[in-house]
CSV table of C-alpha atoms and ligand atoms in Angstrom, one decimal:
chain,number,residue,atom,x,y,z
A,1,UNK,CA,-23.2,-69.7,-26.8
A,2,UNK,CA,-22.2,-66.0,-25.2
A,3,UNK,CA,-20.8,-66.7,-21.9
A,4,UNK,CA,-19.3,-64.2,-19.6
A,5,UNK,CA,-17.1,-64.4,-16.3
A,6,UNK,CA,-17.4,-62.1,-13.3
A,7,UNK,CA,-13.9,-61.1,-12.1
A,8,UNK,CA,-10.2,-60.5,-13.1
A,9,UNK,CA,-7.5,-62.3,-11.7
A,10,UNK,CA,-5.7,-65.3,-11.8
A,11,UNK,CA,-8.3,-67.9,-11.0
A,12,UNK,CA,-10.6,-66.3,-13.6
A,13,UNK,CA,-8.3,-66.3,-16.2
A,14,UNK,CA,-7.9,-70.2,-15.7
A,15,UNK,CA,-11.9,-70.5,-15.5
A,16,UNK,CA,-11.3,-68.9,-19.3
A,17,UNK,CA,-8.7,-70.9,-21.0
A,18,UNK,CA,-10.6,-74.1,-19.5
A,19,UNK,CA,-13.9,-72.8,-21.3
A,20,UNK,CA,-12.4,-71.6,-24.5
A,21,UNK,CA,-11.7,-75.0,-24.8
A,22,UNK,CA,-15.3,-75.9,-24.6
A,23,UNK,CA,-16.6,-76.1,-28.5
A,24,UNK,CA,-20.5,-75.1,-27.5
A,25,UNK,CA,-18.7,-71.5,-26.5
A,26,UNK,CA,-18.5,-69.3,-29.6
A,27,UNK,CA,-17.7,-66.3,-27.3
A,28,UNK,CA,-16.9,-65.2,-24.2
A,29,UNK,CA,-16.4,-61.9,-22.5
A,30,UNK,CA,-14.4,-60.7,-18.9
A,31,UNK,CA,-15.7,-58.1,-16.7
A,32,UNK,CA,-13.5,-56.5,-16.1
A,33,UNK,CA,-10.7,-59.4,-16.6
A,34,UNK,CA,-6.8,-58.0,-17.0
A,35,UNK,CA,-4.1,-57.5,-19.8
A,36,UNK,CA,-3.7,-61.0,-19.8
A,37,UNK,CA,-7.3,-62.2,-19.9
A,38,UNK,CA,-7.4,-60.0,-22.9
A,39,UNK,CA,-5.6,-62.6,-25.1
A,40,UNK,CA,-8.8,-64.9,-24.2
A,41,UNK,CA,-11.6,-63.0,-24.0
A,42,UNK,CA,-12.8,-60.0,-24.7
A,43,UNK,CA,-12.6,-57.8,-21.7
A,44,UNK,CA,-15.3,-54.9,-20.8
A,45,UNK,CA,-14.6,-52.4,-18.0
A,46,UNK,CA,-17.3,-53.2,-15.7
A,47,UNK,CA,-16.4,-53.6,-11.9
A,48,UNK,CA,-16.8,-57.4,-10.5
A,49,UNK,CA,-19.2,-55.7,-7.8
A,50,UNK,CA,-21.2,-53.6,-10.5
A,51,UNK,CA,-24.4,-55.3,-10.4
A,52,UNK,CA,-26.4,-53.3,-12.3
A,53,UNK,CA,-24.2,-53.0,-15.3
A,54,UNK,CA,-23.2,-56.4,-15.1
A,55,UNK,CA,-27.3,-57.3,-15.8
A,56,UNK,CA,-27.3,-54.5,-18.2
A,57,UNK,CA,-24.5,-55.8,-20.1
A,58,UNK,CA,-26.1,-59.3,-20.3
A,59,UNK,CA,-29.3,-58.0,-21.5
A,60,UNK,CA,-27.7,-55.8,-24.4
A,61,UNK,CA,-25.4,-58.9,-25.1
A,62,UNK,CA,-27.6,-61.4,-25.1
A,63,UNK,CA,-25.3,-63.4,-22.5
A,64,UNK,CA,-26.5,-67.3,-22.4
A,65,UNK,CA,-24.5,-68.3,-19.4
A,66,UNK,CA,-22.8,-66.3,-17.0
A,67,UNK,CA,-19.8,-67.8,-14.7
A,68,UNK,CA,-20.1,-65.4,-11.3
A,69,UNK,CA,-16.2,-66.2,-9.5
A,70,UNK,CA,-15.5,-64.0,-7.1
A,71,UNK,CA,-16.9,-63.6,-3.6
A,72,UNK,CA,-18.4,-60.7,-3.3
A,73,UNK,CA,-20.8,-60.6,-6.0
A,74,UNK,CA,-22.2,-63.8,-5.3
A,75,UNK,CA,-22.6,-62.5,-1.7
A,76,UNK,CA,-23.9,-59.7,-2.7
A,77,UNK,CA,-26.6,-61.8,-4.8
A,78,UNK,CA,-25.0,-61.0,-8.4
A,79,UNK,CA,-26.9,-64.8,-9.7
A,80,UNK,CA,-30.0,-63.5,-8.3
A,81,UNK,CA,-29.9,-60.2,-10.4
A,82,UNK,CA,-28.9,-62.3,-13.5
A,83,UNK,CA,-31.8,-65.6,-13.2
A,84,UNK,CA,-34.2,-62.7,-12.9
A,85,UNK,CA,-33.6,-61.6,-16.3
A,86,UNK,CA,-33.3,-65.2,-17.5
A,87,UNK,CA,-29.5,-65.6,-17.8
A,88,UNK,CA,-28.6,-68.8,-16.3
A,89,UNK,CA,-25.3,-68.7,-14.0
A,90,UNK,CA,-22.8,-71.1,-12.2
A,91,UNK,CA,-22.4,-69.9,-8.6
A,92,UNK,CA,-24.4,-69.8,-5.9
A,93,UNK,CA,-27.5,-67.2,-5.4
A,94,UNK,CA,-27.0,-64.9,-2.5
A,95,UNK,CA,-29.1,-66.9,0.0
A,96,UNK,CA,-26.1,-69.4,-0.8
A,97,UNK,CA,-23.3,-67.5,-0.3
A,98,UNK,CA,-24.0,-66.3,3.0
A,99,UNK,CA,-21.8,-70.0,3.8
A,100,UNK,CA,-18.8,-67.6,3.1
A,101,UNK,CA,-20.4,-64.3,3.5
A,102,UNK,CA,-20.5,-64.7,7.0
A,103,UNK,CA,-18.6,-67.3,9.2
A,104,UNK,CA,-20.9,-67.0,12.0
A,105,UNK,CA,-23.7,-68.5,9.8
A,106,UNK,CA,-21.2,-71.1,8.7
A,107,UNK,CA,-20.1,-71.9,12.6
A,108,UNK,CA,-23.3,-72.1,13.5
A,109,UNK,CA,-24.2,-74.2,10.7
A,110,UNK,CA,-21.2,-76.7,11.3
A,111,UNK,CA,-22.5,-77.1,15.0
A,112,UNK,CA,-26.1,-77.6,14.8
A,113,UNK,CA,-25.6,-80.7,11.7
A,114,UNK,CA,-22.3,-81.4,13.6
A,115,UNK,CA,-19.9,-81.2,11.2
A,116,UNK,CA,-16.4,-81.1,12.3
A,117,UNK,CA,-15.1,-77.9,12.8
A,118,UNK,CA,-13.0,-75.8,15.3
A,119,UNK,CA,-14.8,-75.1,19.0
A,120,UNK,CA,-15.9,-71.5,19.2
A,121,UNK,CA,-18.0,-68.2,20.7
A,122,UNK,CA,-19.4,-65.8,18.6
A,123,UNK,CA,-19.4,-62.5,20.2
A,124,UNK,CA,-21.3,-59.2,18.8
A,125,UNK,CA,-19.8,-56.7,21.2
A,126,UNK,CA,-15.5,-55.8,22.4
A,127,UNK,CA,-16.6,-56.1,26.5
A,128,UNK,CA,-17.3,-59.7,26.1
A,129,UNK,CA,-15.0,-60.7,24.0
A,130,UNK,CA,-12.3,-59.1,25.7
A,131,UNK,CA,-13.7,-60.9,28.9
A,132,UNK,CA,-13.5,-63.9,27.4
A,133,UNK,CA,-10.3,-63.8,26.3
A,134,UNK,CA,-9.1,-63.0,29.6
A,135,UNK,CA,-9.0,-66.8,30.7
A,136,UNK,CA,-9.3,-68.4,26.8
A,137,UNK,CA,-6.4,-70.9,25.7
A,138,UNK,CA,-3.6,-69.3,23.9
A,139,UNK,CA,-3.3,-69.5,20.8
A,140,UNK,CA,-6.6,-68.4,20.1
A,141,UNK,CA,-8.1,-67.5,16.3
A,142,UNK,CA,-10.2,-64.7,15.7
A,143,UNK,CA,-12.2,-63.7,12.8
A,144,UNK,CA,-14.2,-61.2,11.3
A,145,UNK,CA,-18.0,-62.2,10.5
A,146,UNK,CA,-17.8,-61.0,7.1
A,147,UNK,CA,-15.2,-61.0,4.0
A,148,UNK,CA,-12.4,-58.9,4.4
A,149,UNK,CA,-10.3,-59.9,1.5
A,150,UNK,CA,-8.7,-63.1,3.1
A,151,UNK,CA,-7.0,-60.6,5.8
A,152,UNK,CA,-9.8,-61.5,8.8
A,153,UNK,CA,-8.5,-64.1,10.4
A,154,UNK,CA,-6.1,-63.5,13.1
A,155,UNK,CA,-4.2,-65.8,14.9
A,156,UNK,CA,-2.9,-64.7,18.3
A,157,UNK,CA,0.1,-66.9,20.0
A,158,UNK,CA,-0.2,-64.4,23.3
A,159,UNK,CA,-3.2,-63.1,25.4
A,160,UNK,CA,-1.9,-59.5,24.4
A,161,UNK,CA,-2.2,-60.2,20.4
A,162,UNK,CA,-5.5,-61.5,21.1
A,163,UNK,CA,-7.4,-58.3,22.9
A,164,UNK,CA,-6.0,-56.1,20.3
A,165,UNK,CA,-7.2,-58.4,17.6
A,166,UNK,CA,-10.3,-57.9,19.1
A,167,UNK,CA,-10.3,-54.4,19.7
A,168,UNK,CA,-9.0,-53.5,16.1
A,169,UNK,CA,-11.7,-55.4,14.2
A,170,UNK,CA,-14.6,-54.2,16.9
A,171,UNK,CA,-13.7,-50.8,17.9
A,172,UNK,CA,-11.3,-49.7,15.2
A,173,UNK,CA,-13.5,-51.5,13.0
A,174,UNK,CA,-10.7,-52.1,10.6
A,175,UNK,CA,-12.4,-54.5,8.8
A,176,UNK,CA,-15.7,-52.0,8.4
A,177,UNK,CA,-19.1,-53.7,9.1
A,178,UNK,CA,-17.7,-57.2,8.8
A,179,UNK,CA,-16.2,-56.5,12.2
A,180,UNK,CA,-19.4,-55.9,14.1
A,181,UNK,CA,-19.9,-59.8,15.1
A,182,UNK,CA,-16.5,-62.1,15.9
A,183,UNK,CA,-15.6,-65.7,15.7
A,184,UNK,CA,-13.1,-66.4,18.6
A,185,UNK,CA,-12.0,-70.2,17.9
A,186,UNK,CA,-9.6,-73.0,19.5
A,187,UNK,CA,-6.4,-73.3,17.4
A,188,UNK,CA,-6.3,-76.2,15.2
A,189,UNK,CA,-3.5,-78.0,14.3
A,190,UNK,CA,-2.6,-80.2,11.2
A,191,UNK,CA,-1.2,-80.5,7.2
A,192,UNK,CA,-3.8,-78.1,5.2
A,193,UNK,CA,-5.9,-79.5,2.3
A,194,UNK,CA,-8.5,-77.2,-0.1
A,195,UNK,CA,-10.8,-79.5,-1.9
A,196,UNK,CA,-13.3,-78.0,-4.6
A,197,UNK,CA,-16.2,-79.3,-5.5
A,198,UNK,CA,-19.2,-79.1,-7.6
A,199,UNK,CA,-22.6,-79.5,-6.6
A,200,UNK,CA,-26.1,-79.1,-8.2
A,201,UNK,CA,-27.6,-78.9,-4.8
A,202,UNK,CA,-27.9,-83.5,-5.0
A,203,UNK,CA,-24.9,-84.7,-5.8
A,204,UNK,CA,-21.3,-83.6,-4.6
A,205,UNK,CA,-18.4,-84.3,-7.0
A,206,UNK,CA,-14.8,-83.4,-5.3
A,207,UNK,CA,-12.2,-81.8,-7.6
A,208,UNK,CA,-8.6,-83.2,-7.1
A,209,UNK,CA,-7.2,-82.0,-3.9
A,210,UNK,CA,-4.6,-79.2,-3.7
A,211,UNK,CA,-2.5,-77.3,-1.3
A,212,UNK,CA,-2.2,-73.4,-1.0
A,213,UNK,CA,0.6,-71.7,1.0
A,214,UNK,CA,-0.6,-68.9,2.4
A,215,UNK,CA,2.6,-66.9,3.7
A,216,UNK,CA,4.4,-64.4,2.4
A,217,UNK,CA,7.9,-65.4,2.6
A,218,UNK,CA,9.7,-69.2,2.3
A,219,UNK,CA,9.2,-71.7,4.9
A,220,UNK,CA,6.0,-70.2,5.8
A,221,UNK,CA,7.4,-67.4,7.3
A,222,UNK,CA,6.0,-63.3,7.1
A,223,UNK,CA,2.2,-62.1,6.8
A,224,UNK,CA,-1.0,-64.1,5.7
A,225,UNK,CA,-1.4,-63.4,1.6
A,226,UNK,CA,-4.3,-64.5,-0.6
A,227,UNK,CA,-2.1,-67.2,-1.7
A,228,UNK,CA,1.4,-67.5,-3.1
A,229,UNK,CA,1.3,-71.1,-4.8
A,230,UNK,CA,-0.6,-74.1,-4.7
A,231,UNK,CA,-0.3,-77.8,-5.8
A,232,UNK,CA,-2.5,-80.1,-7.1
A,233,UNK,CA,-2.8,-83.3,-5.9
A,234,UNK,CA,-2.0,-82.8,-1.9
A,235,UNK,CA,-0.2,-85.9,-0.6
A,236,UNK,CA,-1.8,-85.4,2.8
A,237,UNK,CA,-5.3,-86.0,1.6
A,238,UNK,CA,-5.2,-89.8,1.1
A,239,UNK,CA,-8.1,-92.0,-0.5
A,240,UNK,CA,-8.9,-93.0,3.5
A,241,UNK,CA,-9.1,-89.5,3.9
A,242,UNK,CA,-11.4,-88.6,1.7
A,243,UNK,CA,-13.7,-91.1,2.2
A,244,UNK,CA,-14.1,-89.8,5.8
A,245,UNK,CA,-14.2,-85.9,4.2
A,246,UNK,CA,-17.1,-87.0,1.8
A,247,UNK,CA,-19.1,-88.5,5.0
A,248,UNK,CA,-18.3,-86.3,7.6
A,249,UNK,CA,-18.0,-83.0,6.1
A,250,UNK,CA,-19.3,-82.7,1.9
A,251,UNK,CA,-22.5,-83.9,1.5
A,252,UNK,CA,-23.0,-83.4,5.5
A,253,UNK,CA,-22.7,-79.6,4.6
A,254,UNK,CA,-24.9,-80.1,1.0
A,255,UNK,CA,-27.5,-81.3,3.3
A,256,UNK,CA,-27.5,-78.8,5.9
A,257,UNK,CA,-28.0,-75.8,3.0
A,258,UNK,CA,-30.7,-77.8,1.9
A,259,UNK,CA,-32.5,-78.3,5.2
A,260,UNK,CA,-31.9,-74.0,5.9
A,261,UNK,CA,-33.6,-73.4,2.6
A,262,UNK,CA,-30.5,-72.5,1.4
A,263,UNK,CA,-30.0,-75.0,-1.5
A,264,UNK,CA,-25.5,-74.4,-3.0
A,265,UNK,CA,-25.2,-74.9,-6.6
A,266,UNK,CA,-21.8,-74.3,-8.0
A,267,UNK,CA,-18.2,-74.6,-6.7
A,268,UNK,CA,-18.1,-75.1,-2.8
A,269,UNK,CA,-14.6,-74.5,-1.4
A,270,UNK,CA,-13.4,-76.3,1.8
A,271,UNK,CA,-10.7,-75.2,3.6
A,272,UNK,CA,-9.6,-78.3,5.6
A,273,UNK,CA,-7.2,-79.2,8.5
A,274,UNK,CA,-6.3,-82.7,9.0
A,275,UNK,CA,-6.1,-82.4,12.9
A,276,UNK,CA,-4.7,-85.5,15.0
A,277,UNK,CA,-8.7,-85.7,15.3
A,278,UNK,CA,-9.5,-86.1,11.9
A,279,UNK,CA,-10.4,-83.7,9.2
A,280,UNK,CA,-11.9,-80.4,10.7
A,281,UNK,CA,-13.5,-77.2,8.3
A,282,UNK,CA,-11.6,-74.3,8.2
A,283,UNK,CA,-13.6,-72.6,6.4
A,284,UNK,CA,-15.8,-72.7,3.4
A,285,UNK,CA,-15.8,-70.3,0.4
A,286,UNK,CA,-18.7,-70.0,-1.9
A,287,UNK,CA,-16.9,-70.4,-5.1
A,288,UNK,CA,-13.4,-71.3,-6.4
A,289,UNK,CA,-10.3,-71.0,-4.5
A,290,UNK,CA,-7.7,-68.4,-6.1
A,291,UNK,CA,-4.5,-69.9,-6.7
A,292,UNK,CA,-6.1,-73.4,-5.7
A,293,UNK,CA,-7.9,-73.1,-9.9
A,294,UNK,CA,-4.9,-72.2,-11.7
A,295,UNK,CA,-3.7,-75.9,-10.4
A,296,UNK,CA,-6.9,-78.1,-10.6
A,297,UNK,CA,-8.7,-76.8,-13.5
A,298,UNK,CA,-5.3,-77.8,-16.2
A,299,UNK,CA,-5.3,-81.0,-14.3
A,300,UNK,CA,-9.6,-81.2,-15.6
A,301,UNK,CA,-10.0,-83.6,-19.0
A,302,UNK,CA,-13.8,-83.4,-19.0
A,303,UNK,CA,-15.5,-80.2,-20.4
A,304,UNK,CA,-15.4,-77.6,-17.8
A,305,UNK,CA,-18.8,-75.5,-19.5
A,306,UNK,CA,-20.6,-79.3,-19.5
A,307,UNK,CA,-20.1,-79.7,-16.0
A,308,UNK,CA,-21.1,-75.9,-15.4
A,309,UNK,CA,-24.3,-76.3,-16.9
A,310,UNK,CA,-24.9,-79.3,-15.4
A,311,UNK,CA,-25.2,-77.8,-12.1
A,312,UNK,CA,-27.1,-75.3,-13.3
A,313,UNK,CA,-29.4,-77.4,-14.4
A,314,UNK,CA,-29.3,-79.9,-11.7
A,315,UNK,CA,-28.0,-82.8,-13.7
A,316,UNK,CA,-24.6,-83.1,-12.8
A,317,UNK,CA,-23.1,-86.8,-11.9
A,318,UNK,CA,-19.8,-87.9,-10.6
A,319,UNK,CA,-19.0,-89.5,-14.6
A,320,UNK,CA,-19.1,-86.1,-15.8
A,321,UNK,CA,-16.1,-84.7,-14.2
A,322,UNK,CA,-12.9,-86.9,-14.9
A,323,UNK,CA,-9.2,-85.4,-14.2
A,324,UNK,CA,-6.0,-86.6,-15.6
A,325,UNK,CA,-3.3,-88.7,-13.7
A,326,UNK,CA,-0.5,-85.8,-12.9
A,327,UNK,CA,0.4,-83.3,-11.2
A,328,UNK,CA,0.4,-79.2,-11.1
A,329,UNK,CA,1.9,-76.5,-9.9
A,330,UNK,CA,1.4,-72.8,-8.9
A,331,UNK,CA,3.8,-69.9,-8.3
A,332,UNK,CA,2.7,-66.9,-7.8
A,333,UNK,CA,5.0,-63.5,-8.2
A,334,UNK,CA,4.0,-60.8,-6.9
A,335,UNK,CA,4.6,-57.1,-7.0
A,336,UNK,CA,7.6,-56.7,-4.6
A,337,UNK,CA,5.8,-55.3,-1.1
A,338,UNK,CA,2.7,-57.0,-1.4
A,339,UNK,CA,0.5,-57.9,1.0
A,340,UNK,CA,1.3,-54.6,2.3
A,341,UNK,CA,2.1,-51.9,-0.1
A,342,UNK,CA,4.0,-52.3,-3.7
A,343,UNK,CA,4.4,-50.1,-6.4
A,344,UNK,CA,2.4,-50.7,-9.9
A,345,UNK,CA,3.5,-50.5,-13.5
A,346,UNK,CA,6.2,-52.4,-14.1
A,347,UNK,CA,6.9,-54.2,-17.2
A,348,UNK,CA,6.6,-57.9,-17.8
A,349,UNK,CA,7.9,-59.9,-20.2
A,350,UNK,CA,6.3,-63.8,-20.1
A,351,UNK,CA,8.2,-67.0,-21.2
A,352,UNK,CA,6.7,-68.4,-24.5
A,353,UNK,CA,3.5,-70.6,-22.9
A,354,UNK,CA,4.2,-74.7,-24.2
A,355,UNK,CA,1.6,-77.5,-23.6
A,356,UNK,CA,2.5,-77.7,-20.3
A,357,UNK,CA,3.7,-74.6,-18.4
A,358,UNK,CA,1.7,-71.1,-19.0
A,359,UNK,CA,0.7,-68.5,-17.1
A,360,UNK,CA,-2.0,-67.0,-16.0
A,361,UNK,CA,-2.2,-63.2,-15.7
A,362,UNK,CA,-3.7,-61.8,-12.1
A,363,UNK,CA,-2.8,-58.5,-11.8
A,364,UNK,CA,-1.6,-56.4,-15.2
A,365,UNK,CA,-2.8,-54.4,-18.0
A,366,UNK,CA,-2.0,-54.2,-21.4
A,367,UNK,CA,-1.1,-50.8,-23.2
A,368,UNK,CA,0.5,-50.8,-26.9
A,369,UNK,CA,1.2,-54.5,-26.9
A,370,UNK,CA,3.0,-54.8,-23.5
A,371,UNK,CA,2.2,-55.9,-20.3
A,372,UNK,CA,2.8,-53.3,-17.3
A,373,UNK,CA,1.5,-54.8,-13.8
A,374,UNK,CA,-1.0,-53.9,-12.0
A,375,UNK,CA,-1.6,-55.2,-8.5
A,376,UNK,CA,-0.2,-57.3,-5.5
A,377,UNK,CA,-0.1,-61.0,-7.1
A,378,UNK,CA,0.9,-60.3,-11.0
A,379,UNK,CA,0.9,-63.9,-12.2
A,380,UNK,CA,0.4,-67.5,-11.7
A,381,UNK,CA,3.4,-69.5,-13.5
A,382,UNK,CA,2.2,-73.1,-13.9
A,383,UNK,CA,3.3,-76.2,-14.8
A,384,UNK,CA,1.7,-79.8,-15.2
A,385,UNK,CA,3.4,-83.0,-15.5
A,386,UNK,CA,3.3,-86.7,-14.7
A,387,UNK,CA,5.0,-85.8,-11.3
A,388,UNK,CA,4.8,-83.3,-8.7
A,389,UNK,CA,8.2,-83.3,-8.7
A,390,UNK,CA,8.5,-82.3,-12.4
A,391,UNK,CA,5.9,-80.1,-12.4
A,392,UNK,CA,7.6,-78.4,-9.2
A,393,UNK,CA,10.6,-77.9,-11.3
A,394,UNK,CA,8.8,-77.2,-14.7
A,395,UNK,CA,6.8,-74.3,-13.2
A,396,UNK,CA,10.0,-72.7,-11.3
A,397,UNK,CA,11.8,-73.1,-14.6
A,398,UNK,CA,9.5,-70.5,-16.4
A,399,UNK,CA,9.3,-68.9,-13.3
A,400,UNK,CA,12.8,-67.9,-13.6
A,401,UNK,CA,12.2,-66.8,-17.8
A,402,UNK,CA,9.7,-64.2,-16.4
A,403,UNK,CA,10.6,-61.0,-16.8
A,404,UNK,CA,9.3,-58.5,-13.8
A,405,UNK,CA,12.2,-56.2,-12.4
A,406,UNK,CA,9.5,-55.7,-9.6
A,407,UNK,CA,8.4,-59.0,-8.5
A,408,UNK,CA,9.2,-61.8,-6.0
A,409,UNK,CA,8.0,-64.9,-5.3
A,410,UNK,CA,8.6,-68.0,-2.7
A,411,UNK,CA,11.1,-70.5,-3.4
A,412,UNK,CA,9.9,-73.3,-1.8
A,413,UNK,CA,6.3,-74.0,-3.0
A,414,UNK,CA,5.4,-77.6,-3.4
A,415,UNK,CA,8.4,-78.2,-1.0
A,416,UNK,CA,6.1,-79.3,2.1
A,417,UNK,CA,4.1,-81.8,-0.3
A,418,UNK,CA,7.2,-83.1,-2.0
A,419,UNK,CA,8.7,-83.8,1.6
A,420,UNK,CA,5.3,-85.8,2.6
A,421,UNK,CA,5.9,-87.8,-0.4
A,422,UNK,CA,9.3,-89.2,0.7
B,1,LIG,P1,-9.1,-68.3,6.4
B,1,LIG,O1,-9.0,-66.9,5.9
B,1,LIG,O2,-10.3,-68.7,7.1
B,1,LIG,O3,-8.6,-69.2,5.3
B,1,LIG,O4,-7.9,-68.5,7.4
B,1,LIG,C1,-6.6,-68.2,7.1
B,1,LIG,C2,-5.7,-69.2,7.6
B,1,LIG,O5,-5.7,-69.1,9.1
B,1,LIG,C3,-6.0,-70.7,7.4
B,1,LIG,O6,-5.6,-71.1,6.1
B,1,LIG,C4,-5.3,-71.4,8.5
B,1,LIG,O7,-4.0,-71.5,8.2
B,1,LIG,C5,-5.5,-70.4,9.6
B,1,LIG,N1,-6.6,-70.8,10.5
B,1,LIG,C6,-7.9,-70.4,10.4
B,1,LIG,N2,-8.6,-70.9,11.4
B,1,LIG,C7,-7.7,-71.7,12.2
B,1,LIG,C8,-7.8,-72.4,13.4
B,1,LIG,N3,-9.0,-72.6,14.0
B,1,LIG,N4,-6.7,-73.0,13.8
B,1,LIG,C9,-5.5,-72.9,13.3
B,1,LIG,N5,-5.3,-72.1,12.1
B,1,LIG,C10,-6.4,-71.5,11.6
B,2,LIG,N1,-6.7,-69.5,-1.7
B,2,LIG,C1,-7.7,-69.3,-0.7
B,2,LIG,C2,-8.9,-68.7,-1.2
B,2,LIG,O1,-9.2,-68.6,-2.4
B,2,LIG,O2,-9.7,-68.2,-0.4
């Protein structure tokens, strides 16, 4: 079969290498992928958010199956576009991915099929907000409505931090039109878990548990990034607990879209916090996490492309998907700067890939046979192993090999889950 994936960073590129080794693919195609991706899969230069020539490459292609992984063209109904001219997809249609799209429609739907979450106001104007947050408990979080590239969520530890939040994102509008509505929420505390899973819409079949760190700098210190590690499995989230996740909050929440018409098939994200009151949402995303992927899908032994079409087709069952014993792990480097402004085109050089430790391009182009970056995070070094100890190590030894004059990343990741382990 022709398959192609939407998008071109990290996570896709693992979404790749998992398919390619599906043996019902005989090709597949990236738009736009990277430099990396292009040693997988042949990459065409359409835009992720390029609707129109994404369905117009499918048609001249004769694309079988298309894998849609980034937010904003599922939000901005890319599986729509495609079922209409017959190509069958794994993500959600648009109607679906308003459960990321817009966090208002996700609070509201948390409260009214009371599914634990954070207490909240929504507020569509500054005035109220700002009144509001006047007499609110400090810390307070605020968010955006919409997606702003992971950067919408603001927590402020003093009243001051919180009514400019609020007037940046509503009256500077710094996050455009995702601004104009606001989610001001009580501050949750607790170890952080991601958990993907697929659903067909029925049945809800967790991934294996990971843990991103979101910070910049070591010892989660400096600004909020899209993420700078991960490992896979997260000690915090216990058998006990996910029992209580898969009654309280997974197929809770694959109920709910059902009852709103608004049926999910694909990969639903949730972002959790183990709270002293039990597991709370975070937040949900509408398709795979990115670095969370480059850590649970090496750690997948079934056939990812069986389990995708199974959900497409509304078949899937919990048999299907089967992951091996061990452990992964994540660094990201990243272009030295980032998340606020770095410099591109910088050679890399990559440490031979083994059976266990590769890499997964995110952000870098190829030209005449070398690899020059090209964006904030570069590359995902990973590593699997029997422990998350040796995968830890394993994944900072080729992290050290890499050659990138320009980059950095954080020395510590997996340290938190390796200390709940003692
Ligand atoms: P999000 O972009 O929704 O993933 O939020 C980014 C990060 O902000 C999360 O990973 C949490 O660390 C933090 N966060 C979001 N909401 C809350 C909350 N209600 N309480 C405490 N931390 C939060
Ligand atoms: N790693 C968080 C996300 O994908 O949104």
């Amino acid at each position: 079969m022709k398959v192609m994936v939407i998008g071109g960073g990290g996570r896709e590129h693992a979404i790749i290498k998992s398919l390619k080794k599906s043996p019902k693919i005989s090709k597949i195609f990236a738009l736009p992928g990277n430099g990396g991706i292009a040693n997988d899969a042949e990459c065409v230069n359409i835009g992720a958010k390029d609707i129109p020539a994404i369905v117009d490459f499918a048609k001249n292609e004769n694309i079988d199956y298309a894998v849609v992984a980034p937010d904003d063209p599922l939000v901005l109904g890319c599986v729509d576009a495609l079922n209409e001219i017959g190509v069958k997809c794994f993500g959600p249609n648009k109607a679906a991915a308003i459960i990321e799209g817009s966090k208002v429609f996700s609070k509201n739907l948390m409260k009214k099929y009371g599914i634990p979450t954070a207490e909240y106001f929504v507020f569509d104007n500054a005035e109220d907000a700002l009144k509001h947050l006047q007499t609110a408990e400090i810390p307070v979080v605020i968010k955006a409505d919409g997606l702003a590239l992971g950067k919408g969520v603001i927590i402020a530890n003093t009243r001051k931090e919180a009514l400019d939040a609020v007037r940046s994102i509503m009256e500077d509008k710094v996050f455009g039109e995702s601004g104009n509505n606001i989610v001001v929420e009580e501050f949750l505390t607790g170890p952080e878990v991601s958990v993907l899973a697929f659903t067909d819409g029925k049945t809800v079949v967790p991934m294996v548990s990971s843990m991103d760190h979101k910070r910049a700098g070591d010892n989660d210190t400096g600004l909020n990034t899209g993420g700078m590690g991960t490992v896979a499995p997260n000690p915090y989230y216990t058998e006990e607990v996910a029992e209580v996740c898969m009654e309280t909050i997974f197929l809770p929440t694959v109920n709910a879209m059902n009852s709103e018409g608004r049926t999910f098939k694909g990969c639903l994200y949730f972002g959790l916090m183990l709270t002293p009151k039990g597991p709370k949402v975070i937040e949900y995303n509408c398709r795979f996490g990115d670095p969370e992927t480059q850590v649970v899908l090496p750690l997948l032994e079934s056939d990812l492309f069986t389990i995708m079409q199974a959900v497409t087709d509304e078949t899937l069952t919990p048999e299907m998907v089967k992951f091996k014993k061990g452990a992964a792990c994540c660094v990201i480097v990243a272009s030295k700067g980032y998340p606020v402004k770095y410099e591109n085109g910088f050679e890399i050089k990559l440490p031979e890939a083994t059976e266990d430790s590769f890499v997964y391009v995110a952000g870098a182009k190829a030209e005449a046979g070398k690899l020059f970056s090209a964006g904030g995070r570069v590359l995902g070094v990973t590593a699997i192993a029997d422990t998350l100890k040796k995968a830890v190590d394993k994944a900072y030894e080729a992290t050290e090999k890499v050659e990138f004059e320009n980059g950095f990343y954080r020395k510590d990741i997996g340290k938190r889950a390796l200390d709940c382990l003692k």
